[in-house]
Coordinates of C-alpha atoms in Angstrom, one line a residue:
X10 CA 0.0 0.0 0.0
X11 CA 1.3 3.5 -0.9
X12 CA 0.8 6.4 1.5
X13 CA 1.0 10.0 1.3
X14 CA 4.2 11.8 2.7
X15 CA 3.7 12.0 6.4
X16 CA 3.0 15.9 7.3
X17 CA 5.6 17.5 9.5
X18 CA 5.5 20.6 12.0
X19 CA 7.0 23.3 10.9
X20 CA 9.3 23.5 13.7
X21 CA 10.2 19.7 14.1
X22 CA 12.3 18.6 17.1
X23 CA 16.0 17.7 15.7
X24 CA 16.3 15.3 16.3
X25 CA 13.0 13.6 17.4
X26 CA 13.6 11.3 20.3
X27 CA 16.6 9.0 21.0
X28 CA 15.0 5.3 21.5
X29 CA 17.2 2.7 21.5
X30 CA 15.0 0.8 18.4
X31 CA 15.1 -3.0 17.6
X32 CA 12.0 -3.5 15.2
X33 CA 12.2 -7.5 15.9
X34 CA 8.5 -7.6 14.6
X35 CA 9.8 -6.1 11.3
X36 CA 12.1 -8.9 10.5
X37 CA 8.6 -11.4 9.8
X38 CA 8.4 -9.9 6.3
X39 CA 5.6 -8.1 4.4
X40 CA 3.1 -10.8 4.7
X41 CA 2.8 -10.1 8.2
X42 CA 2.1 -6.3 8.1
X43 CA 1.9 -3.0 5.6
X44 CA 4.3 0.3 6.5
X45 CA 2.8 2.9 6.2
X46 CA 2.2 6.4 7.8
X47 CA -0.3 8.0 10.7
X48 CA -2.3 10.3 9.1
X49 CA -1.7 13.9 11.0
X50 CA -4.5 15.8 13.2
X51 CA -5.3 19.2 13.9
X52 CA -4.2 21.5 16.7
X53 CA -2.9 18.7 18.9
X54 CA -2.7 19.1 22.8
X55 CA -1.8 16.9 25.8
X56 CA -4.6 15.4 27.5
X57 CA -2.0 13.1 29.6
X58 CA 1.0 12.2 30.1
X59 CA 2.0 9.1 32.0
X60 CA 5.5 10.2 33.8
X61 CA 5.7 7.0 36.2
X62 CA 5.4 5.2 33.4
X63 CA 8.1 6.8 31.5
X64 CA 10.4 6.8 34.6
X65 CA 9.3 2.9 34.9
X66 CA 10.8 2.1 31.3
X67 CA 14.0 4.3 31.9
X68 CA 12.8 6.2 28.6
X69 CA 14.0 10.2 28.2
X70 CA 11.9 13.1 30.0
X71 CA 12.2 14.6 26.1
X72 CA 9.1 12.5 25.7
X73 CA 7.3 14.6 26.8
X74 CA 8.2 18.2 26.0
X75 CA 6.1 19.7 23.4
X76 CA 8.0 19.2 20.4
X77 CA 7.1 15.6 21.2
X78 CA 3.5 16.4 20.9
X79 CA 3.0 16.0 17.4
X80 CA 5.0 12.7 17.0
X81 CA 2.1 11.4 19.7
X82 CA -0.6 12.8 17.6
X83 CA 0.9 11.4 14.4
X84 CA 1.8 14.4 12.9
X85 CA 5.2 13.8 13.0
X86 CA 7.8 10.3 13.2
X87 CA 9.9 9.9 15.7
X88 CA 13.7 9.3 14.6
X89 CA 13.9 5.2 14.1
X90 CA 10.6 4.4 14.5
X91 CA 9.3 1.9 11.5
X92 CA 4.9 2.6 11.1
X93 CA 3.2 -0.2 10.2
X94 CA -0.2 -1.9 10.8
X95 CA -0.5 -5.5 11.1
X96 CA -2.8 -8.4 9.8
X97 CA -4.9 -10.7 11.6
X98 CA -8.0 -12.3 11.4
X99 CA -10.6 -13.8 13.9
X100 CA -13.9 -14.7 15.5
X101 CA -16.2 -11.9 16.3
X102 CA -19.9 -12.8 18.8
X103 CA -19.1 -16.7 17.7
X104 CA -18.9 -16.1 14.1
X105 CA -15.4 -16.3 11.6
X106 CA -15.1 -12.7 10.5
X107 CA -12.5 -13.3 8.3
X108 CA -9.0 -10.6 7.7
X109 CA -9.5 -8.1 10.5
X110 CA -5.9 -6.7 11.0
X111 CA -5.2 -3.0 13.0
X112 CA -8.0 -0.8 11.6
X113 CA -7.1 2.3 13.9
X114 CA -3.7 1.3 15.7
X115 CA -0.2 2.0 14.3
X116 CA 2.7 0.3 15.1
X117 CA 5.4 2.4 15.4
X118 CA 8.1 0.5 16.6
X119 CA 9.7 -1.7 19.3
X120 CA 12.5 -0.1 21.8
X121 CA 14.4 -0.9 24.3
X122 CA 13.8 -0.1 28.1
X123 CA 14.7 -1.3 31.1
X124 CA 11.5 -3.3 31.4
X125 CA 12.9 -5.0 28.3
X126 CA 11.8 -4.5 24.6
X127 CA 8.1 -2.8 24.3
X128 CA 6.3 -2.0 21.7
X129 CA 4.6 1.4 21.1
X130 CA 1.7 1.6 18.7
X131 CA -0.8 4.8 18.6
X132 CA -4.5 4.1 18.3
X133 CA -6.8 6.0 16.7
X134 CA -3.6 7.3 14.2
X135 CA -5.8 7.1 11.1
X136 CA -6.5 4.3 8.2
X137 CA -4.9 1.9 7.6
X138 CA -5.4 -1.1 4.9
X139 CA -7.1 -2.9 7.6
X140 CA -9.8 -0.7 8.7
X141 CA -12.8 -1.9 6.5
X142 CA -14.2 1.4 5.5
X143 CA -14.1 3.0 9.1
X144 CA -11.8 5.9 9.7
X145 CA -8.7 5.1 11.6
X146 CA -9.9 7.4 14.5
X147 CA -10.3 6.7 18.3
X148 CA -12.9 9.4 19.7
X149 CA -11.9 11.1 23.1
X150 CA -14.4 9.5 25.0
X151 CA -13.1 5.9 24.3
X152 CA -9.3 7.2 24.8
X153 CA -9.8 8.2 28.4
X154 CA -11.7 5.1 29.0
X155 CA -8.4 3.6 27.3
X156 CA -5.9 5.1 29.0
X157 CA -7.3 5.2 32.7
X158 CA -8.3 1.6 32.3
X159 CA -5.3 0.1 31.1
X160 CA -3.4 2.1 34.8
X161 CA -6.3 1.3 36.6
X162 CA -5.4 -2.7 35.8
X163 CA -1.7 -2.1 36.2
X164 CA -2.6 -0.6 39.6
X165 CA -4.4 -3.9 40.5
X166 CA -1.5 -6.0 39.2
X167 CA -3.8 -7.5 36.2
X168 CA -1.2 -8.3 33.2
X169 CA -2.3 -5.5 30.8
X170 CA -1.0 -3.0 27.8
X171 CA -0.5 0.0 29.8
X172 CA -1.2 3.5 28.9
X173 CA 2.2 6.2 27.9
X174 CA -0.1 9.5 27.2
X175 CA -3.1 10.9 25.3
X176 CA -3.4 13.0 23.1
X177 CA -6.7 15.6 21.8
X178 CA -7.5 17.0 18.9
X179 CA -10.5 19.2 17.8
X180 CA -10.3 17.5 14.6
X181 CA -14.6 15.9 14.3
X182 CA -15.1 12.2 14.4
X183 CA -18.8 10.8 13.6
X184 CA -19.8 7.6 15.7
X185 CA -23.6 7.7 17.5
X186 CA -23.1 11.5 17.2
X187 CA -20.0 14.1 16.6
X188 CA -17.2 13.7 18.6
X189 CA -13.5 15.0 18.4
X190 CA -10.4 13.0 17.9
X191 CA -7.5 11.6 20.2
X192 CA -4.9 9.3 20.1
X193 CA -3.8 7.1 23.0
X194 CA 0.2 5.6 22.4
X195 CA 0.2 2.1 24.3
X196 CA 3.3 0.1 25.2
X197 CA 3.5 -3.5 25.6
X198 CA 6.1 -6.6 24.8
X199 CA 3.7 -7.4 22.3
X200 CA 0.9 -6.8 20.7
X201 CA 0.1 -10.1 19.2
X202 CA -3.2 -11.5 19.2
X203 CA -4.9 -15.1 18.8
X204 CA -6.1 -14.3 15.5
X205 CA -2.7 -13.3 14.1
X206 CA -2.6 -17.1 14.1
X207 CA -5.7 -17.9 13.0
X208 CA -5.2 -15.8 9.8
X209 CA -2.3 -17.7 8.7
X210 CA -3.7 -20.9 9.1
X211 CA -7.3 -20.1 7.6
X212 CA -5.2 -19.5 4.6
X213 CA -3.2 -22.4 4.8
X214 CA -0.2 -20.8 4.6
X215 CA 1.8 -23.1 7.5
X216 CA 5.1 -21.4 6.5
X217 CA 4.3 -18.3 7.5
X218 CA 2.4 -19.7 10.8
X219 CA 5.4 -21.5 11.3
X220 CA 7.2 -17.9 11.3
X221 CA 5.2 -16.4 13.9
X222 CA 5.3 -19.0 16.1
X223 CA 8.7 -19.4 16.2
X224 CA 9.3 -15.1 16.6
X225 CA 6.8 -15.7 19.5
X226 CA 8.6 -18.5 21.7
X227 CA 11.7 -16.9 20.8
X228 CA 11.0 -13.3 21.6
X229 CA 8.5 -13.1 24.1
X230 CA 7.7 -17.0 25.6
X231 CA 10.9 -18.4 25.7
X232 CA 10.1 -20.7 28.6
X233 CA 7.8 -22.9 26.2
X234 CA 11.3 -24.2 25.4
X235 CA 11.3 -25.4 28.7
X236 CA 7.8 -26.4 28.8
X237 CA 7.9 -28.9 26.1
X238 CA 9.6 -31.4 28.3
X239 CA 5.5 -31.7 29.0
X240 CA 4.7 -32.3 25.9
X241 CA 7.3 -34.7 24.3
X242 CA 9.4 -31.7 23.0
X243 CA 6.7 -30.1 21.1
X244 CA 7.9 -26.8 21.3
X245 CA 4.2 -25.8 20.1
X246 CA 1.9 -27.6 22.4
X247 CA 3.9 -26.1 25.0
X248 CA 3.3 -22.7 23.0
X249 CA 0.0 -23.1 23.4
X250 CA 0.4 -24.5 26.9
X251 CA 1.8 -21.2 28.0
X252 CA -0.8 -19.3 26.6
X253 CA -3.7 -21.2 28.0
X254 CA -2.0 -21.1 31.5
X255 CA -1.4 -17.1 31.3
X256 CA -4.9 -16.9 29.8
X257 CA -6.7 -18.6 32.9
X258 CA -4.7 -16.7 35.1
X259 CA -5.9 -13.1 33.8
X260 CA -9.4 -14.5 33.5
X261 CA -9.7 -15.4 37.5
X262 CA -8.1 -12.2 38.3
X263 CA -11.0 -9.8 35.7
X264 CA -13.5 -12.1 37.7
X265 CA -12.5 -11.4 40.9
X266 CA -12.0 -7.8 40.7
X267 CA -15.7 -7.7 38.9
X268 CA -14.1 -6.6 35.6
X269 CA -16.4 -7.4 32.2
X270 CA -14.3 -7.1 29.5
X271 CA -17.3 -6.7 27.0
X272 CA -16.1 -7.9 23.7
X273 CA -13.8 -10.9 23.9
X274 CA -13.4 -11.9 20.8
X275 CA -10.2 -14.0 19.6
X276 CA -8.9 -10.7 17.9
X277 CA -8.7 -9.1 21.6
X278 CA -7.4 -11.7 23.1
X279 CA -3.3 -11.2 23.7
X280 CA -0.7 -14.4 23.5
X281 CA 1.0 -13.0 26.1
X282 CA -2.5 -12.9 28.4
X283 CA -2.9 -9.6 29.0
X284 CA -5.6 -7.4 28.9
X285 CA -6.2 -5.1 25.6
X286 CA -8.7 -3.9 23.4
X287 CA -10.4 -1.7 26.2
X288 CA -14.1 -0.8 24.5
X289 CA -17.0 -1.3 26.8
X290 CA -15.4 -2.5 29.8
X291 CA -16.9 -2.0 33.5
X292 CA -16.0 -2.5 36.4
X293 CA -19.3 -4.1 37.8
X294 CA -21.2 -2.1 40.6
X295 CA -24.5 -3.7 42.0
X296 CA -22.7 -8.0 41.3
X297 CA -24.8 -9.5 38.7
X298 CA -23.3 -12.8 37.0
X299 CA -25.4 -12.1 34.3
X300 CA -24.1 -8.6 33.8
X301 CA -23.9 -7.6 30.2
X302 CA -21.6 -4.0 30.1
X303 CA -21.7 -4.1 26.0
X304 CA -24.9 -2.1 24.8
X305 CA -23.8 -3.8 21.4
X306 CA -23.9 -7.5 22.7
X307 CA -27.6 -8.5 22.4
X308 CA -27.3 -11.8 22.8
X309 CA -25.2 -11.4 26.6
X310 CA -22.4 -13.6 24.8
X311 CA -19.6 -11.7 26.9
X312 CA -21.8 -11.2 29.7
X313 CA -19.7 -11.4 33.3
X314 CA -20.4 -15.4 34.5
X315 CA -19.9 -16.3 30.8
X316 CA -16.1 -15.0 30.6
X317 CA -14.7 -17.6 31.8
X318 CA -15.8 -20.0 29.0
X319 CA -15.5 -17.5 26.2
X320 CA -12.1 -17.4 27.2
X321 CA -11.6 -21.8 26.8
X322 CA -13.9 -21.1 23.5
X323 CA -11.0 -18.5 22.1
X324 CA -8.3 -21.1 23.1
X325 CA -10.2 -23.7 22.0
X326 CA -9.8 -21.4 17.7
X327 CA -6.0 -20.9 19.2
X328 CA -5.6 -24.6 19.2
X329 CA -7.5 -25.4 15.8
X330 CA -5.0 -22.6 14.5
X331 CA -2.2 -24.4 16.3
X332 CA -3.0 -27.7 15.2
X333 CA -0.6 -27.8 11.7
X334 CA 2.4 -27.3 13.7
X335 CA 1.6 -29.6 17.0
X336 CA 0.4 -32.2 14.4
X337 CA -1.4 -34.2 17.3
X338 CA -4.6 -33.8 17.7
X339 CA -5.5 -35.8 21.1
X340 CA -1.8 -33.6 22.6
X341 CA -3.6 -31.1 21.5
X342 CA -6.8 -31.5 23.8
X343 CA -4.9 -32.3 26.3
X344 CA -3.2 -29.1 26.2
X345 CA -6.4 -27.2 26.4
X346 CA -7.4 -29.9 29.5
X347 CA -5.2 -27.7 31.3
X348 CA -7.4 -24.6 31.0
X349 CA -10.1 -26.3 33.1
X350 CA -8.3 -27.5 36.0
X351 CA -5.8 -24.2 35.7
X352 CA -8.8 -21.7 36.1
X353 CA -10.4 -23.2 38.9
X354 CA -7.4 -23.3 41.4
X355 CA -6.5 -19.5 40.1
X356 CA -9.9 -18.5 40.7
X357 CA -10.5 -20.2 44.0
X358 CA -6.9 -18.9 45.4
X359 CA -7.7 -15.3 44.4
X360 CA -11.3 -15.3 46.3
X361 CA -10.0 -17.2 49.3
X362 CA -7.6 -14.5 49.1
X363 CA -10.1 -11.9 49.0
X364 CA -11.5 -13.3 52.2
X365 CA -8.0 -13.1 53.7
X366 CA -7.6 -17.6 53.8
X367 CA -4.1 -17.3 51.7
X368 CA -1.8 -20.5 51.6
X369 CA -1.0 -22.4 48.3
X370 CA -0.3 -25.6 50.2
X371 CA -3.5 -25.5 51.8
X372 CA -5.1 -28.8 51.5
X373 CA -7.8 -29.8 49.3
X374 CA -10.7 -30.4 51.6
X375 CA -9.9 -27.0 53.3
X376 CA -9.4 -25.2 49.8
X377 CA -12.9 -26.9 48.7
X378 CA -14.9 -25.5 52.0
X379 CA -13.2 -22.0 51.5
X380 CA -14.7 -22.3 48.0
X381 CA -18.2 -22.7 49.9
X382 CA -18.1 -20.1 51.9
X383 CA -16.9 -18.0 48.8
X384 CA -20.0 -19.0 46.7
X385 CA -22.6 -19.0 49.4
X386 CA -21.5 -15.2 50.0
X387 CA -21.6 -14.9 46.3
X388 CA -25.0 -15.6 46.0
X389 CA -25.9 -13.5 48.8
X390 CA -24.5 -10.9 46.5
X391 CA -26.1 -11.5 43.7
X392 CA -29.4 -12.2 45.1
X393 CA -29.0 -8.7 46.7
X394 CA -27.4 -6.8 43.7
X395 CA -24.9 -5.7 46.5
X396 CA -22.1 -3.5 45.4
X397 CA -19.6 -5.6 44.4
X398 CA -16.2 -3.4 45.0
X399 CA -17.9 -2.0 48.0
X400 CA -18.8 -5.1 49.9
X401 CA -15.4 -6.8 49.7
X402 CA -13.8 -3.3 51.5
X403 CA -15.6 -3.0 53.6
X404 CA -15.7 -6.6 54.9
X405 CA -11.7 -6.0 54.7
X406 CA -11.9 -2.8 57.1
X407 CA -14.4 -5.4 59.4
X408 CA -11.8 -7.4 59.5
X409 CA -9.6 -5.0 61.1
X410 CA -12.4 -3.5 63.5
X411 CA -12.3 -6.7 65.0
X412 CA -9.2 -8.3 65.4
X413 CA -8.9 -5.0 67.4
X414 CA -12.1 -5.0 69.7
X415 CA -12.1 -6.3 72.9
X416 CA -14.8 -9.1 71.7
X417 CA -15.9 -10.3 68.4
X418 CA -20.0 -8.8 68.0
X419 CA -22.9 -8.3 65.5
X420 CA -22.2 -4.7 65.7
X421 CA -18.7 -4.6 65.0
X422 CA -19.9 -6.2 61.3
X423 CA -22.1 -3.5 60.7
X424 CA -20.2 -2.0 57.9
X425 CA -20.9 -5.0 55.9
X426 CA -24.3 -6.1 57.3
X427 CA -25.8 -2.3 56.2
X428 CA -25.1 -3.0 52.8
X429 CA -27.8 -5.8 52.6
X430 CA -31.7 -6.4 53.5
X431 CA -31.2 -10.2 54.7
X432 CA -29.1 -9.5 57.7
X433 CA -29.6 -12.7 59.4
X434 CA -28.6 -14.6 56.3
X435 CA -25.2 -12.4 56.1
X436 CA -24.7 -12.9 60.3
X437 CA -25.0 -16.6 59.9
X438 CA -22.4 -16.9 57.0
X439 CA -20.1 -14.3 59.1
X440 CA -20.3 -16.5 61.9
X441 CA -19.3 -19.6 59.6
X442 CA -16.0 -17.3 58.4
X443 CA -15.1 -16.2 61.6
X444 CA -15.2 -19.9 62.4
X445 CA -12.9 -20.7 59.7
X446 CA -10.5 -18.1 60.0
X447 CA -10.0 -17.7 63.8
X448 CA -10.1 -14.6 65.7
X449 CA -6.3 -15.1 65.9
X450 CA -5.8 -15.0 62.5
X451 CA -7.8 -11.8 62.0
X452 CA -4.8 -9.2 63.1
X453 CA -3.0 -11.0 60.3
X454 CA -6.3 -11.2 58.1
X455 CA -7.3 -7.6 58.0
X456 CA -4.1 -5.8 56.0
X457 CA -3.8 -8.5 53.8
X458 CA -7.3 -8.1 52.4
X459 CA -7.0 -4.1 52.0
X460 CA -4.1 -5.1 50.0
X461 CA -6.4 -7.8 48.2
X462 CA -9.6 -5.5 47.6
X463 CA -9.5 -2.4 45.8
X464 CA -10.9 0.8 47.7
X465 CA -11.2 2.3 44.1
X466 CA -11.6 0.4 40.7
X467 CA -12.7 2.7 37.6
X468 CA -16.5 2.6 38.1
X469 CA -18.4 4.1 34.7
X470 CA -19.5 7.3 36.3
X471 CA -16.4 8.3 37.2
X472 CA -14.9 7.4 34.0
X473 CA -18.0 9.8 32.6
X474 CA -17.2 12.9 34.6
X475 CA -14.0 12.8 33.4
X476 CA -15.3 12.7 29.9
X477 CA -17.2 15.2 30.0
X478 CA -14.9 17.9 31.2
X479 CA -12.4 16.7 29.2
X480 CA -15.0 17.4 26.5
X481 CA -15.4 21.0 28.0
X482 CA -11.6 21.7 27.7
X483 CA -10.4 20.5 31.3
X484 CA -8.6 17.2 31.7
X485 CA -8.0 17.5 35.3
X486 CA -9.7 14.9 36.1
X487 CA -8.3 12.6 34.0
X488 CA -5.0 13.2 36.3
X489 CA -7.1 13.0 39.7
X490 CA -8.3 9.5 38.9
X491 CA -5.0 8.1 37.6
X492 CA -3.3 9.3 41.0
X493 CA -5.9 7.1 42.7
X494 CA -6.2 4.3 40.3
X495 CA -2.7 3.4 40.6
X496 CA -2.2 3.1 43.9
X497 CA -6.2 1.7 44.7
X498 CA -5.5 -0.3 47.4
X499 CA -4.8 3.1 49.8
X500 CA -6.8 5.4 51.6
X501 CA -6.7 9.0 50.1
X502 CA -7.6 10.7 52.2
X503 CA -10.3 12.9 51.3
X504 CA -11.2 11.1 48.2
X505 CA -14.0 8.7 49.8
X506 CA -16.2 10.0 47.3
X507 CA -14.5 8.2 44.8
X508 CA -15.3 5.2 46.6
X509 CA -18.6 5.2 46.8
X510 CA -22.2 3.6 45.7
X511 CA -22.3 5.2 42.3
X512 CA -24.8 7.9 41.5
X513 CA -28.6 6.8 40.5
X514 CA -27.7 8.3 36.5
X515 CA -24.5 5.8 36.6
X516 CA -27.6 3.1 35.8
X517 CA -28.3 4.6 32.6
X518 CA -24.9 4.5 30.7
X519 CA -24.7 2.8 27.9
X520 CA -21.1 1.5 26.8
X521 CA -21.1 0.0 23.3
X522 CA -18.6 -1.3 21.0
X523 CA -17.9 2.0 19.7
X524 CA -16.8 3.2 23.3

C-alpha cells in the first residue's frame, strides 16, 4: 500500500527522540504487516502524560516536551521508529469474521527499556489497509476510557498493555453522534493477538504460521522451550500450553475484581495474556453474573459469568489454529485440558484470598470448603445486587475492626451487614467465616485483604465525569483518577467520594462497542 508523505510541524524537534530501536517484529516480512504512515490531526494538545510510566521504562523526560507532541498525535515520526499496521484475522460474537488486522492502531516501533523490549503503537492514528471502511480514529471519549483503564489494571496487578499519554485534537469524528479526535500511544512486549494465528492458518499458509510461532517462543515465551519437556518436546503444544495457563490466570483475576471485559473476541485476546482492546469494559457495581456492560452485545455472549468459557472457547480457535504445527490432535486437547483444572485453582486462590484464607499448600478439603463459603456469599450478593467493590472493603476494614475490639460482635460487622436487607442470612455466613478463620488470624487477616480489595476500581460514572470535562476543555480529572487508580489499594484521604455507591444516572450508561 502507498501512502501520502507524512506531514511535519513546521518547527520539528532535531532530532525527534533517542529510542534505543530493535523492530524484531519487522524482521517477519511483508506478509505479516503494511508500513505505512499515521495520518496527521489538527491542533494537537496533551490530555495526559504518563510520567511514572516513562520513569518505569527508563525512557527520556524529552518524551514529553512539546515538540514531542505531534510525533504522539501522528503528525510527525519519531527518529527510528518503522509505522506499520498488522494483519490478523478472527472470530467476532461466535462467528469467523475473516482478515480483521489493525483498523485504527499503528505500530510504530519496538524499543528498548529497562523493562525490556516494548512496543509502542498509537490508536486511533488514522486508516490503515485494515480498517474496512471506518476511519482510523479513536474518539476522546473511548481514549480516556483507554488510557485510565489500562493504569487502573496495572494498579491492581492485572497483566495488561499500559497507557504512555493521550493526546486531543479538535479535529470531528462521527460515531452515535459528533465527537472529536485523540490518540492514545500504548506500550506493551507485544501486541500479538490469537487471531494473528488464525489468519495464517485459515489461509493455509503453514510457512508463514510457522514464522510467527517461532518469533513468539523466541522473543517473548521463551520458557515454552522449557515447557515442552510436557509435551514430548513439542515446542508448540507447550506454546499453546503457556498461553492457555497465562490466559486462565488473567481470567480469575478480571472475575474477581468484577471486571467485564465486554467484547472478547479471539482478535482481543493477547498471547501473552494480558488485557487489551479496552471498548466497553466496566468495572461491575451492584454484582450480577449475568451482567452484560456491551450495549452492542444483544445476545449477553460476553456477559460477566460467561467469561470464563469464552475465554476456553477462544483457546479452543487458538488450538485449531495451532494444530498444523503440534500435528497431534489428542496432545492437543490435552493441552487445552489444562485450562479447566488451571482456572479453577487460580480462581479459588484469588477469592480465598479476598476473604484473607491465603496459603498455596492448603489442603484440598480446606481449599474446597473455603470455596463454599466464597460461593454462598456470592449468591448473597447477587441475590441482593450488593455492590460488588464495595462489599469486599468493607468486609476487609471489618476485619480489622475486629481483630482490634475487645470481643468479636454483630455490631462490630455493621459496615458489611448495612449494605444488605437479609441480615440474618449475612450474620450466619459471618459466623461460619469467623469460624474458619480464627479470631487469631484476623490481626494478620485484616491488612492483607485491604491489600487484596481495591478501595477504588474505575467505576463508569467516574470514567464519565472525566469525559465530559475533558469534552469542555479541562482534563483534570483525568490526572485525579490516575493518581488514585494506581495506587487503589490506599486510603486518600479525602477522596472517599470516589469510593462510593455510584450515582442513581450511573444506571443509565450505555457503553457500546464503539466506546
Amino acid at each position: 500500500m502507498s501512502s501520502a508523505p507524512l506531514e511535519t510541524p513546521t518547527n520539528p524537534a532535531s532530532p525527534l527522540p533517542v529510542l534505543d530501536w530493535t523492530h524484531r517484529l519487522t524482521q517477519l516480512g511483508p506478509r505479516f504487516w503494511t508500513p505505512l504512515q499515521p495520518t496527521p490531526v489538527a491542533a494537537p494538545r496533551w490530555a495526559a502524560r504518563n510520567t511514572d510510566l516513562l520513569a518505569q521504562l527508563g525512557w527520556p523526560d524529552a518524551l514529553f516536551d512539546d515538540d514531542h507532541l505531534q510525533a504522539f498525535a501522528g503528525n510527525a515520526l519519531m527518529v527510528g521508529s518503522h509505522p506499520l499496521a498488522t494483519v490478523y484475522s478472527g472470530h467476532q460474537f461466535g462467528q469467523w469474521a475473516g482478515q480483521l488486522g489493525d483498523g485504527r492502531a499503528i505500530w510504530l516501533g519496538e524499543a528498548q527499556s529497562v523493562q525490556g523490549p516494548q512496543e509502542i503503537q498509537l490508536k486511533g492514528a488514522g486508516r490503515t489497509p485494515y480498517s474496512r471502511g471506518g476511519d482510523g480514529r479513536a474518539v476522546l471519549r473511548s481514549s480516556i476510557r483507554e488510557y485510565l483503564c489500562s493504569e487502573a489494571m496495572h494498579g491492581l496487578g492485572i497483566a495488561t498493555t499500559r497507557a504512555l499519554c493521550l493526546v486531543a485534537s479538535p479535529e470531528p469524528v462521527r460515531r452515535e453522534t459528533l465527537e472529536t479526535a485523540a490518540i492514545v500511544s500504548r506500550v506493551a512486549p507485544s501486541f500479538l493477538r490469537f487471531g494473528h494465528f488464525e489468519h495464517f492458518s485459515a489461509q493455509g499458509d503453514t510457512d508463514s504460521l510457522r514464522t510467527l510461532a517461532d518469533h513468539t517462543i523466541a522473543h517473548h515465551l521463551p520458557e515454552c522451550l522449557e515447557r515442552a519437556e510436557r509435551w514430548q518436546g513439542n515446542v508448540y503444544a507447550a506454546l499453546l500450553d503457556e498461553v492457555q495457563e497465562r490466559t486462565a490466570q488473567l481470567l480469575a483475576q478480571w472475575q474477581t475484581v468484577g471486571f467485564c471485559h465486554g467484547v472478547m473476541n479471539t482478535d482481543n485476546m493477547s498471547l501473552l495474556g494480558l488485557t487489551i482492546d479496552y471498548g466497553p469494559f466496566q468495572f461491575m457495581d451492584s454484582f450480577d453474573p449475568g451482567h452484560i456492560c456491551n450495549h452492542s452485545d444483544h445476545q449477553g455472549r460476553y456477559a460477566y459469568g460467561r467469561q470464563p468459557n469464552v475465554a476456553y472457547w477462544n483457546l479452543y480457535c487458538l488450538a485449531q489454529a495451532l494444530a498444523p504445527l503440534i500435528d497431534d490432535h489428542d496432545m492437543t486437547l490435552q493441552v487445552l485440558e489444562g485450562y479447566k483444572t488451571l482456572f479453577p485453582r487460580y480462581l479459588g486462590d484469588a477469592m480465598r484470598a479476598k476473604l484473607g484464607l491465603t496459603g498455596d499448600l492448603a489442603p484440598e478439603s480446606e481449599r474446597e470448603a473455603d470455596w463454599t463459603l466464597v460461593e454462598d456469599v456470592m449468591q448473597l450478593m447477587a441475590a441482593e445486587k450488593v455492590d460488588f467493590t464495595l462489599f469486599w472493603r468493607q468486609l476487609s476494614q471489618a476485619v480489622v475492626h475486629q481483630s482490634t475490639a475487645s470481643a468479636l460482635s454483630d455490631a462490630g460487622w455493621s459496615a458489611v451487614t448495612d449494605l444488605v436487607l437479609d441480615r440474618p442470612r449475612l450474620l450466619a455466613w459471618l459466623a461460619r467465616y469467623t469460624e474458619r478463620a480464627g479470631r487469631a488470624h484476623f490481626s494478620a487477616m485484616g491488612p492483607q485483604m485491604l491489600r487484596t480489595n481495591p478501595k477504588f476500581v474505575l467505576r463508569n460514572h467516574l470514567a464519565e465525569v472525566a469525559i465530559r470535562q475533558a469534552q469542555a476543555g479541562d482534563f483534570s480529572e483525568i490526572e485525579t483518577l490516575y493518581n488514585l487508580l494506581k495506587s487503589p489499594f490506599d486510603e486518600h484521604p479525602g477522596c472517599e467520594a470516589y469510593a462510593d455507591l455510584p450515582p442513581d444516572w450511573a444506571a443509565q450508561l450505555e457503553i457500546s462497542c464503539s466506546s
